[in-house]
Short mmCIF file of C-alpha atoms and ligand atoms in Angstrom, two decimals:
data_model
loop_
_atom_site.label_atom_id
_atom_site.label_comp_id
_atom_site.label_asym_id
_atom_site.label_seq_id
_atom_site.Cartn_x
_atom_site.Cartn_y
_atom_site.Cartn_z
CA MET A 1 -29.78 -20.05 -9.51
CA THR A 2 -26.28 -18.88 -8.49
CA PRO A 3 -24.28 -18.05 -11.62
CA VAL A 4 -21.18 -20.16 -12.32
CA ASN A 5 -18.01 -18.20 -11.50
CA LEU A 6 -15.94 -18.57 -14.66
CA LEU A 7 -12.73 -17.74 -12.74
CA ASP A 8 -13.22 -20.99 -10.81
CA LEU A 9 -12.76 -23.11 -13.94
CA ASP A 10 -9.57 -24.13 -15.73
CA ARG A 11 -9.98 -24.64 -19.47
CA GLU A 12 -10.75 -28.34 -19.16
CA ALA A 13 -13.43 -27.67 -16.55
CA LEU A 14 -14.85 -24.85 -18.66
CA ALA A 15 -15.07 -27.19 -21.68
CA ASP A 16 -16.87 -29.77 -19.48
CA TRP A 17 -19.28 -27.08 -18.35
CA PHE A 18 -20.00 -25.97 -21.93
CA GLU A 19 -20.67 -29.58 -22.86
CA SER A 20 -23.01 -29.96 -19.89
CA ILE A 21 -25.14 -27.07 -21.14
CA GLY A 22 -25.19 -28.44 -24.69
CA GLU A 23 -22.53 -26.13 -26.19
CA LYS A 24 -19.38 -27.07 -28.10
CA ARG A 25 -16.25 -27.69 -26.01
CA PHE A 26 -14.05 -25.42 -28.15
CA ARG A 27 -16.09 -22.43 -26.99
CA ALA A 28 -14.12 -22.77 -23.76
CA THR A 29 -10.94 -21.64 -25.47
CA GLN A 30 -12.63 -18.60 -27.00
CA LEU A 31 -14.22 -17.57 -23.73
CA PHE A 32 -11.02 -18.25 -21.79
CA ARG A 33 -9.07 -15.90 -24.04
CA TRP A 34 -11.60 -13.11 -23.60
CA ILE A 35 -11.58 -13.42 -19.84
CA HIS A 36 -7.94 -14.10 -19.04
CA GLN A 37 -6.04 -12.52 -21.93
CA ARG A 38 -8.21 -9.48 -22.59
CA GLY A 39 -9.54 -9.02 -19.05
CA GLU A 40 -13.09 -8.85 -20.39
CA CYS A 41 -16.01 -9.57 -18.10
CA ASP A 42 -18.89 -8.23 -20.20
CA PHE A 43 -20.25 -10.99 -22.44
CA ALA A 44 -21.76 -8.38 -24.77
CA GLN A 45 -18.23 -7.33 -25.79
CA MET A 46 -17.13 -10.83 -26.77
CA SER A 47 -17.64 -10.26 -30.47
CA ASP A 48 -16.61 -13.66 -31.84
CA LEU A 49 -19.17 -15.51 -29.72
CA ALA A 50 -22.63 -15.93 -31.28
CA ARG A 51 -25.15 -13.44 -29.94
CA GLY A 52 -27.37 -16.25 -28.67
CA LEU A 53 -24.54 -17.71 -26.65
CA ARG A 54 -23.59 -14.33 -25.19
CA GLU A 55 -27.16 -13.80 -24.07
CA ARG A 56 -27.35 -17.27 -22.63
CA LEU A 57 -24.09 -16.81 -20.71
CA SER A 58 -25.22 -13.59 -19.10
CA GLY A 59 -28.01 -15.51 -17.42
CA VAL A 60 -25.99 -18.39 -16.02
CA ALA A 61 -22.36 -17.32 -15.62
CA GLU A 62 -20.22 -14.41 -14.48
CA VAL A 63 -16.65 -13.33 -13.88
CA GLY A 64 -16.76 -13.34 -10.06
CA ARG A 65 -15.16 -10.15 -8.77
CA LEU A 66 -14.15 -9.35 -5.22
CA PRO A 67 -14.94 -5.93 -3.78
CA VAL A 68 -11.80 -3.79 -3.45
CA VAL A 69 -11.55 -2.49 0.12
CA SER A 70 -8.48 -0.37 -0.59
CA GLU A 71 -5.60 0.20 -2.95
CA HIS A 72 -2.34 1.80 -1.85
CA VAL A 73 0.52 2.83 -4.09
CA SER A 74 3.96 3.09 -2.49
CA ALA A 75 6.57 5.71 -3.33
CA ASP A 76 8.62 2.89 -4.90
CA GLY A 77 5.74 1.87 -7.20
CA THR A 78 4.62 -1.13 -5.17
CA VAL A 79 0.83 -1.49 -5.20
CA LYS A 80 -1.16 -3.21 -2.45
CA TRP A 81 -4.80 -4.18 -2.76
CA LEU A 82 -7.04 -5.35 0.05
CA PHE A 83 -9.98 -7.47 -1.19
CA ASP A 84 -13.13 -8.26 0.77
CA VAL A 85 -13.80 -12.01 0.84
CA GLY A 86 -16.87 -11.78 3.05
CA ALA A 87 -17.76 -12.37 6.69
CA GLY A 88 -15.31 -9.72 7.88
CA ASN A 89 -12.34 -11.34 6.10
CA ALA A 90 -9.99 -9.62 3.70
CA VAL A 91 -6.93 -10.75 1.75
CA GLU A 92 -4.06 -8.80 0.30
CA THR A 93 -2.29 -8.82 -3.03
CA VAL A 94 0.94 -6.93 -3.72
CA PHE A 95 2.46 -5.87 -7.05
CA ILE A 96 6.20 -5.25 -7.07
CA PRO A 97 7.56 -3.55 -10.20
CA GLU A 98 11.21 -4.04 -11.11
CA ASP A 99 13.23 -3.02 -14.17
CA ASP A 100 12.90 -6.33 -15.97
CA ARG A 101 9.76 -7.84 -14.48
CA GLY A 102 6.56 -7.26 -12.56
CA THR A 103 5.91 -9.64 -9.68
CA LEU A 104 2.51 -10.22 -8.11
CA CYS A 105 2.34 -11.70 -4.62
CA ILE A 106 -0.97 -13.56 -4.24
CA SER A 107 -2.87 -14.85 -1.19
CA SER A 108 -4.22 -18.40 -0.98
CA GLN A 109 -6.17 -18.29 2.31
CA ALA A 110 -7.85 -15.78 4.61
CA GLY A 111 -5.49 -16.15 7.57
CA CYS A 112 -3.29 -19.21 8.03
CA ALA A 113 -3.42 -22.25 10.28
CA VAL A 114 0.35 -22.84 10.43
CA GLY A 115 0.91 -20.07 12.95
CA CYS A 116 4.56 -19.16 12.37
CA ARG A 117 5.89 -16.99 15.18
CA PHE A 118 7.28 -14.27 12.95
CA CYS A 119 4.31 -13.95 10.60
CA SER A 120 1.50 -11.51 11.06
CA THR A 121 -0.90 -13.71 9.06
CA GLY A 122 -0.03 -16.64 11.33
CA HIS A 123 -0.85 -14.51 14.37
CA GLN A 124 -4.31 -13.80 12.97
CA GLY A 125 -5.26 -17.47 12.85
CA PHE A 126 -7.16 -19.26 10.10
CA SER A 127 -10.46 -18.07 8.68
CA ARG A 128 -10.98 -20.01 5.46
CA ASN A 129 -9.56 -21.27 2.20
CA LEU A 130 -9.92 -19.08 -0.87
CA SER A 131 -11.67 -20.59 -3.88
CA THR A 132 -9.88 -21.01 -7.21
CA GLY A 133 -11.81 -17.99 -8.49
CA GLU A 134 -10.71 -15.85 -5.54
CA ILE A 135 -7.06 -16.79 -6.12
CA VAL A 136 -7.26 -16.16 -9.87
CA PHE A 137 -9.19 -12.92 -9.42
CA GLN A 138 -6.18 -11.34 -7.69
CA LEU A 139 -4.11 -11.76 -10.86
CA TRP A 140 -7.01 -10.99 -13.21
CA HIS A 141 -7.70 -7.70 -11.39
CA ALA A 142 -4.06 -6.60 -11.02
CA GLU A 143 -3.20 -7.26 -14.66
CA ARG A 144 -6.36 -5.56 -15.91
CA VAL A 145 -6.05 -2.46 -13.71
CA LEU A 146 -2.31 -2.00 -14.22
CA ARG A 147 -2.48 -2.57 -17.96
CA ALA A 148 -5.15 0.10 -18.34
CA ARG A 149 -3.27 2.47 -16.04
CA LEU A 150 0.09 2.04 -17.77
CA GLY A 151 -1.33 1.89 -21.30
CA THR A 152 0.41 -1.44 -21.92
CA PRO A 153 0.09 -2.56 -25.57
CA ALA A 154 -2.05 -5.61 -26.36
CA GLY A 155 -0.04 -8.82 -26.20
CA GLN A 156 2.27 -7.53 -23.46
CA ARG A 157 1.89 -8.30 -19.76
CA VAL A 158 2.44 -6.11 -16.72
CA VAL A 159 2.54 -9.04 -14.32
CA THR A 160 5.29 -11.34 -15.58
CA ASN A 161 5.89 -13.33 -12.37
CA VAL A 162 3.55 -14.66 -9.71
CA VAL A 163 4.60 -15.79 -6.26
CA MET A 164 2.15 -17.56 -3.93
CA MET A 165 3.66 -15.68 -0.98
CA GLY A 166 0.75 -13.61 0.25
CA MET A 167 -1.52 -14.66 3.09
CA GLY A 168 -1.98 -18.36 3.71
CA GLU A 169 -0.27 -21.69 3.14
CA PRO A 170 -1.01 -22.59 -0.50
CA LEU A 171 -0.36 -26.30 -0.01
CA GLN A 172 -3.04 -26.42 2.69
CA ASN A 173 -5.51 -25.26 0.04
CA TYR A 174 -4.37 -27.69 -2.62
CA SER A 175 -7.63 -28.46 -4.41
CA ALA A 176 -8.28 -24.76 -5.12
CA LEU A 177 -4.62 -23.99 -5.81
CA VAL A 178 -3.95 -26.45 -8.63
CA PRO A 179 -6.73 -25.27 -11.02
CA ALA A 180 -5.66 -21.68 -10.25
CA LEU A 181 -2.07 -22.51 -11.24
CA ARG A 182 -3.33 -24.18 -14.43
CA ILE A 183 -5.27 -21.04 -15.40
CA MET A 184 -2.18 -18.92 -14.76
CA LEU A 185 -0.03 -21.23 -16.91
CA ASP A 186 -2.48 -21.84 -19.77
CA ASP A 187 -1.36 -20.28 -23.07
CA HIS A 188 -4.98 -19.34 -23.71
CA GLY A 189 -5.28 -18.06 -20.14
CA GLN A 190 -2.76 -15.91 -18.28
CA GLY A 191 0.11 -17.59 -20.12
CA LEU A 192 2.79 -17.38 -17.40
CA SER A 193 5.87 -19.54 -17.67
CA ARG A 194 6.31 -22.32 -15.11
CA ARG A 195 9.64 -20.81 -14.14
CA ARG A 196 7.95 -17.53 -13.30
CA LEU A 197 5.22 -19.01 -11.17
CA THR A 198 6.40 -19.88 -7.65
CA VAL A 199 4.62 -21.73 -4.87
CA SER A 200 6.07 -20.94 -1.46
CA THR A 201 5.41 -23.42 1.32
CA SER A 202 6.19 -23.81 4.98
CA GLY A 203 6.67 -27.52 4.22
CA VAL A 204 3.52 -29.60 3.66
CA VAL A 205 5.54 -32.64 2.59
CA PRO A 206 2.85 -34.87 0.98
CA MET A 207 1.55 -31.96 -1.06
CA ILE A 208 5.02 -31.13 -2.40
CA ASP A 209 5.05 -34.64 -3.83
CA ARG A 210 1.58 -34.20 -5.30
CA LEU A 211 2.48 -30.83 -6.82
CA ALA A 212 5.41 -32.48 -8.62
CA ARG A 213 2.92 -34.83 -10.30
CA ASP A 214 -0.03 -32.49 -10.82
CA CYS A 215 1.43 -29.11 -11.72
CA PRO A 216 5.16 -28.59 -11.21
CA VAL A 217 6.07 -24.92 -10.88
CA ALA A 218 9.02 -23.18 -9.21
CA LEU A 219 9.24 -24.12 -5.53
CA ALA A 220 10.26 -21.98 -2.56
CA VAL A 221 10.52 -23.51 0.89
CA SER A 222 10.34 -21.42 4.06
CA LEU A 223 13.05 -22.98 6.20
CA HIS A 224 14.09 -20.25 8.66
CA ALA A 225 16.17 -22.54 10.88
CA PRO A 226 19.02 -25.03 10.44
CA ASP A 227 17.78 -27.54 13.04
CA ASP A 228 14.49 -29.06 14.17
CA ALA A 229 14.60 -27.66 17.71
CA LEU A 230 14.56 -24.07 16.48
CA ARG A 231 12.30 -24.72 13.48
CA ASP A 232 9.71 -26.46 15.68
CA HIS A 233 9.24 -23.14 17.43
CA LEU A 234 9.37 -20.81 14.46
CA VAL A 235 7.30 -22.94 12.07
CA PRO A 236 5.05 -25.26 14.14
CA LEU A 237 4.35 -27.46 11.08
CA ASN A 238 7.93 -28.72 11.52
CA ARG A 239 6.71 -30.96 14.34
CA LYS A 240 4.68 -32.87 11.77
CA TYR A 241 7.13 -32.68 8.86
CA PRO A 242 10.65 -32.24 10.23
CA ILE A 243 13.56 -30.84 8.23
CA ALA A 244 14.93 -34.17 6.94
CA GLU A 245 11.53 -35.09 5.49
CA LEU A 246 11.10 -31.64 4.02
CA LEU A 247 14.47 -31.68 2.28
CA GLY A 248 13.74 -35.20 1.05
CA ALA A 249 10.54 -33.88 -0.57
CA CYS A 250 12.53 -31.02 -2.16
CA ALA A 251 15.02 -33.50 -3.65
CA ARG A 252 12.15 -35.59 -5.06
CA TYR A 253 10.53 -32.45 -6.47
CA LEU A 254 13.53 -31.23 -8.43
CA PRO A 255 13.41 -33.69 -11.35
CA ALA A 256 9.91 -32.43 -12.18
CA ALA A 257 10.61 -28.77 -11.47
CA PRO A 258 11.01 -26.09 -14.15
CA ARG A 259 14.15 -24.83 -12.39
CA ASP A 260 17.09 -26.91 -11.28
CA PHE A 261 17.08 -25.54 -7.74
CA VAL A 262 14.69 -24.94 -4.87
CA THR A 263 14.62 -21.49 -3.28
CA ILE A 264 15.18 -21.66 0.47
CA GLU A 265 13.60 -18.72 2.27
CA TYR A 266 15.18 -17.71 5.55
CA CYS A 267 13.67 -14.91 7.60
CA MET A 268 16.43 -13.09 9.54
CA ILE A 269 15.33 -12.49 13.13
CA ASP A 270 17.67 -10.67 15.50
CA GLY A 271 19.31 -13.01 18.01
CA VAL A 272 17.06 -15.92 17.07
CA ASN A 273 18.41 -17.56 13.90
CA ASP A 274 21.03 -15.15 12.58
CA THR A 275 24.43 -16.04 14.08
CA ASP A 276 27.47 -17.29 12.14
CA ALA A 277 26.94 -20.66 13.82
CA HIS A 278 23.43 -20.78 12.35
CA ALA A 279 24.87 -19.93 8.93
CA ARG A 280 27.47 -22.72 9.18
CA ALA A 281 24.83 -25.22 10.32
CA LEU A 282 22.56 -24.15 7.46
CA ALA A 283 25.30 -24.67 4.89
CA GLU A 284 26.16 -28.08 6.37
CA LEU A 285 22.50 -29.03 6.27
CA LEU A 286 21.75 -27.92 2.73
CA ARG A 287 24.87 -28.43 0.65
CA PRO A 288 25.00 -32.22 0.64
CA ARG A 289 21.24 -32.67 0.29
CA ILE A 290 19.74 -30.26 -2.18
CA ALA A 291 20.45 -27.95 -5.13
CA CYS A 292 19.21 -24.63 -3.79
CA LYS A 293 19.54 -20.88 -3.63
CA VAL A 294 19.06 -19.17 -0.31
CA ASN A 295 16.97 -16.01 -0.12
CA LEU A 296 17.42 -14.10 3.12
CA ILE A 297 14.38 -12.04 4.12
CA PRO A 298 15.09 -9.41 6.78
CA PHE A 299 12.27 -9.91 9.30
CA ASN A 300 9.51 -7.33 8.97
CA PRO A 301 8.50 -6.50 12.51
CA PHE A 302 4.94 -6.13 13.74
CA PRO A 303 4.12 -5.29 17.34
CA ALA A 304 2.54 -8.59 18.45
CA SER A 305 5.60 -10.63 17.42
CA GLY A 306 7.97 -9.38 20.12
CA LEU A 307 10.78 -9.98 17.60
CA LYS A 308 13.26 -7.70 15.88
CA ARG A 309 14.84 -7.56 12.46
CA SER A 310 18.50 -8.58 12.23
CA THR A 311 20.76 -5.60 11.62
CA SER A 312 21.84 -5.08 8.03
CA GLU A 313 25.45 -5.80 9.08
CA ARG A 314 24.33 -9.16 10.50
CA VAL A 315 22.36 -10.00 7.37
CA ALA A 316 25.42 -9.16 5.22
CA ALA A 317 27.73 -11.25 7.44
CA PHE A 318 25.28 -14.17 7.39
CA ALA A 319 24.98 -13.94 3.60
CA SER A 320 28.73 -13.90 3.19
CA ALA A 321 29.18 -16.88 5.54
CA LEU A 322 26.70 -18.85 3.42
CA GLN A 323 28.39 -17.77 0.21
CA GLN A 324 31.81 -18.78 1.52
CA ALA A 325 30.35 -22.16 2.38
CA GLY A 326 29.29 -22.50 -1.26
CA LEU A 327 25.59 -21.55 -1.14
CA VAL A 328 24.27 -19.05 -3.67
CA THR A 329 22.63 -16.42 -1.46
CA THR A 330 20.55 -13.33 -2.11
CA VAL A 331 19.03 -10.80 0.28
CA ARG A 332 15.47 -9.72 -0.40
CA ARG A 333 15.08 -6.00 -0.70
CA THR A 334 12.12 -4.72 1.29
CA ARG A 335 9.56 -3.03 -0.93
CA GLY A 336 6.43 -1.07 -0.19
CA ASP A 337 7.56 -0.28 3.36
CA ASP A 338 5.46 2.88 3.49
CA ILE A 339 2.24 0.95 2.77
CA ASP A 340 2.92 -2.12 4.96
CA ALA A 341 3.21 -4.32 1.90
CA ALA A 342 6.31 -6.24 2.96
CA CYS A 343 6.38 -10.00 3.57
CA GLY A 344 4.54 -11.04 6.67
CA GLN A 345 2.81 -7.71 7.14
CA LEU A 346 -0.11 -8.64 5.00
CA ALA A 347 -2.77 -9.00 7.63
CA GLY A 348 -3.16 -5.49 9.00
CA GLU A 349 -6.90 -5.13 8.74
CA VAL A 350 -8.03 -8.73 8.90
CA VAL A 351 -10.31 -9.85 11.67
CA ASP A 352 -8.83 -12.31 14.14
CA ARG A 353 -11.46 -15.03 14.26
CA THR A 354 -9.61 -17.67 16.23
CA ARG A 355 -7.98 -15.67 18.99
CA ALA A 356 -4.67 -17.06 17.78
CA ALA A 357 -2.96 -13.76 18.52
CA GLN A 358 -3.93 -13.96 22.18
CA ARG A 359 -2.86 -17.59 22.41
CA LEU A 360 0.52 -16.77 20.93
CA ALA A 361 0.93 -13.78 23.21
CA ALA A 362 0.05 -15.93 26.23
CA ALA A 363 2.57 -18.55 25.13
CA ARG A 364 5.27 -15.92 25.00
CA GLU A 365 4.46 -14.65 28.45
CA GLN A 366 4.67 -18.10 30.04
CA PRO A 367 8.01 -19.49 28.98
CA ILE A 368 8.73 -23.06 29.87
CA ALA A 369 12.28 -23.52 31.11
CA LEU A 370 14.60 -25.30 28.73
CA PRO A 371 18.34 -26.00 28.82
CA SER A 372 20.25 -22.76 28.39
CA THR A 373 21.57 -23.79 24.97
CA ARG A 374 18.05 -23.38 23.65
CA ARG A 375 17.57 -19.97 25.17
CA GLN A 376 17.54 -17.28 22.54
CA ARG A 377 17.64 -13.55 22.77
CA ALA A 378 14.95 -11.78 20.82
CA GLY A 379 15.69 -8.09 20.81
CA ASP A 380 16.09 -6.85 24.32
CA GLN A 381 13.54 -9.26 25.73
CA GLU A 382 14.75 -12.72 26.61
CA PHE A 383 12.30 -15.54 26.23
CA THR A 384 12.57 -19.26 26.00
CA TRP A 385 11.22 -21.18 23.05
CA ARG A 386 8.62 -23.67 24.12
N1 SAH B 401 2.72 -19.82 3.72
C1 SAH B 401 3.74 -19.79 2.75
C2 SAH B 401 3.66 -18.59 1.82
C3 SAH B 401 3.27 -17.27 2.44
S1 SAH B 401 4.47 -16.53 3.49
C4 SAH B 401 5.11 -19.86 3.40
O1 SAH B 401 5.20 -19.76 4.60
O2 SAH B 401 6.08 -20.07 2.66
C5 SAH B 401 5.69 -15.96 2.32
C6 SAH B 401 7.06 -15.73 2.91
O3 SAH B 401 7.07 -14.61 3.79
C7 SAH B 401 7.54 -16.93 3.71
O4 SAH B 401 8.87 -17.26 3.41
C8 SAH B 401 7.43 -16.42 5.10
O5 SAH B 401 8.25 -17.12 5.96
C9 SAH B 401 7.79 -14.97 4.95
N2 SAH B 401 7.39 -14.15 6.09
C10 SAH B 401 6.31 -14.29 6.86
N3 SAH B 401 6.29 -13.35 7.83
C11 SAH B 401 7.38 -12.59 7.65
C12 SAH B 401 7.89 -11.44 8.31
N4 SAH B 401 7.26 -10.89 9.34
N5 SAH B 401 9.03 -10.92 7.85
C13 SAH B 401 9.67 -11.44 6.78
N6 SAH B 401 9.23 -12.51 6.11
C14 SAH B 401 8.10 -13.08 6.54
FE1 SF4 B 402 1.27 -19.27 7.27
FE2 SF4 B 402 3.40 -18.84 5.71
FE3 SF4 B 402 2.70 -17.07 7.63
FE4 SF4 B 402 3.71 -19.43 8.30
S1 SF4 B 402 4.78 -17.80 7.17
S2 SF4 B 402 1.92 -18.46 9.24
S3 SF4 B 402 2.85 -20.75 6.74
S4 SF4 B 402 1.53 -17.58 5.83
#
């Protein structure tokens, strides 16, 4: 019999499972604390559980761990792990230490089906959804390893913030995501605050509405363009859920959200979406519709993209144009550059199972003529958005 992976179960599900094997429901809280608060995976060490129960558990349950393919530590303290999720797939998790917090960037899928032009994960194509246990394991492992390494006192956390900004579109793996979020939020589990747990989405509108009902956490939306014509090409999901619908979902989300704003992510790509006119259009789009903060992410290049990062002068000018138009704007500092741990670079060693990279490359080589107003310059190579 395959053992039950205890990382798959939120506390309610764990209590149900205990009941189903004839044990008391409250045992779930005890076991949950051992696993998620103390990072314990050896039942023999769980001293306040009866010996009989510990022995029973070791036959039928386990803390499901993923093999670590590699761990890299950057000069700036950023740590990147690559975990093996089987069948030639791997996912990445990145820890970013700052003075006042420690942020863990977690993956939700092996690959991604959305296929954004500027994202290395999108170029790899989609392999599969991660299970709840595989999502939770990334936090469980990072907290456990870092705490031991740093000698962090009991009761304190190393990872204080979690962002679902690794590989994959979390809202396209909703049924595994929500129990994982609940485990991260549970006071007897990882105990994160809702304000410090962020789901980032490319805009799966119906699931934003469901998240507001099921498990509202901080929301970040990857916009990247001020109009549908450009966003259709950068984020193909826009053809299904265009900008007006997406911003409508953000406005509906806010009353349930733990923060009174939505973070708008905007990847700065040279000559594609980074002019002052784009900044003005973005401000005109957002200001009347939604309480938000804009986070500019300088594009992290990878060879297959054919795109370039906006210059730092352009990023600064864009940020100041947004600020003058009344939008609170920050620029994301790139971390872990020396270990390829930056946003959108998280797919280095993952197998391309769907040939998406070739399809995207072919699409770039065969531009379809469009009116010149929709021609964009990307670096020194001109191409036309389809
Ligand atoms: N799928 C979700 C979350 C994962 S991507 C989403 O798209 O929001 C996390 C963030 O990294 C997104 O804002 C995404 O647009 C950004 N990103 C992806 N590729 C990037 C790249 N090459 N350079 C900079 N940011 C990138
Ligand atoms: Fe998927 Fe997000 Fe990358 Fe787009 S940016 S391909 S949604 S992971």
